[in-house]
Amino acid sequence: MSLWRDELAACYASEAGAGPQTTQGRALVPYIREFDLPRRPFEDLIDGVEMDLAHVRYDTFAMLANYCRRVASAVGLVLRRDFRVP
């Protein structure tokens, strides 16, 4: 997961030559700029995927809700900007 964290950081870096290395990262950059996509939902999504790798079940509803916020809600928050929803 550290590769994707580094790649996300590169997508948001403004320094020349510090751009993303993957096809996915390079494809994302223009959309980040055009739609002013916030970084936090992408970070939450990576955290959620990391939780997928570590947990099968959650002991409390609060833990499950946190997972859902990081995975499903993160995607919605990114698309909200794409669809220009305030």
Coordinates of C-alpha atoms in Angstrom, one line a residue:
M1 CA 0.0 0.0 0.0
S2 CA 3.0 2.3 0.5
L3 CA 3.4 2.4 -3.3
W4 CA -0.1 3.8 -3.7
R5 CA 0.4 6.3 -0.9
D6 CA 3.6 7.5 -2.6
E7 CA 1.9 7.6 -6.0
L8 CA -0.9 9.7 -4.6
A9 CA 1.6 12.1 -3.1
A10 CA 3.2 12.4 -6.5
C11 CA -0.2 13.1 -8.1
Y12 CA -0.6 16.1 -5.8
A13 CA 3.0 17.3 -5.9
S14 CA 3.6 20.5 -7.7
E15 CA 7.3 20.1 -8.2
A16 CA 8.6 19.4 -11.7
G17 CA 9.8 15.9 -12.2
A18 CA 8.0 14.6 -9.1
G19 CA 5.0 13.3 -11.0
P20 CA 3.4 9.9 -10.7
Q21 CA 5.1 6.8 -12.1
T22 CA 2.1 4.6 -12.8
T23 CA -0.4 4.8 -15.7
Q24 CA -3.2 5.2 -13.1
G25 CA -1.4 8.1 -11.4
R26 CA -0.6 9.9 -14.6
A27 CA -4.2 9.5 -15.8
L28 CA -5.6 10.9 -12.5
V29 CA -3.5 14.1 -12.4
P30 CA -5.5 16.1 -15.1
Y31 CA -8.8 15.3 -13.2
I32 CA -7.3 16.4 -9.9
R33 CA -6.5 19.7 -11.5
E34 CA -9.7 20.1 -13.5
F35 CA -12.1 19.3 -10.8
D36 CA -10.0 20.4 -7.8
L37 CA -10.3 16.9 -6.3
P38 CA -9.4 16.8 -2.6
R39 CA -6.7 14.4 -1.5
R40 CA -8.3 13.2 1.7
P41 CA -10.9 10.9 0.1
F42 CA -8.2 9.2 -2.0
E43 CA -6.2 8.7 1.2
D44 CA -9.3 7.3 3.0
L45 CA -9.8 4.9 0.1
I46 CA -6.2 3.6 0.4
D47 CA -6.8 3.2 4.2
G48 CA -10.0 1.3 3.5
V49 CA -8.3 -1.1 1.1
E50 CA -5.6 -1.6 3.7
M51 CA -8.3 -2.5 6.2
D52 CA -9.6 -5.1 3.7
L53 CA -6.2 -6.8 3.9
A54 CA -6.1 -6.8 7.6
H55 CA -9.7 -7.5 8.7
V56 CA -12.5 -9.9 7.8
R57 CA -15.0 -8.8 10.5
Y58 CA -15.4 -5.8 12.7
D59 CA -16.3 -6.1 16.3
T60 CA -18.4 -3.0 16.6
F61 CA -20.7 -1.0 14.4
A62 CA -18.5 2.0 14.9
M63 CA -15.5 0.1 13.4
L64 CA -17.7 -1.1 10.5
A65 CA -18.9 2.5 9.9
N66 CA -15.3 3.8 9.8
Y67 CA -14.5 1.2 7.2
C68 CA -17.5 2.1 5.1
R69 CA -16.6 5.8 5.3
R70 CA -13.1 5.0 4.1
V71 CA -14.2 2.9 1.1
A72 CA -17.7 3.7 -0.2
S73 CA -18.0 7.2 1.1
A74 CA -14.6 8.2 -0.2
V75 CA -15.6 7.3 -3.7
G76 CA -18.8 9.3 -3.4
L77 CA -16.9 12.3 -2.1
V78 CA -14.6 12.2 -5.1
L79 CA -17.4 11.8 -7.6
R80 CA -19.4 14.6 -6.1
R81 CA -16.7 17.0 -7.4
D82 CA -16.7 15.3 -10.8
F83 CA -20.5 15.7 -11.1
R84 CA -20.1 19.3 -9.7
V85 CA -22.4 18.6 -6.8
P86 CA -21.8 21.1 -3.9

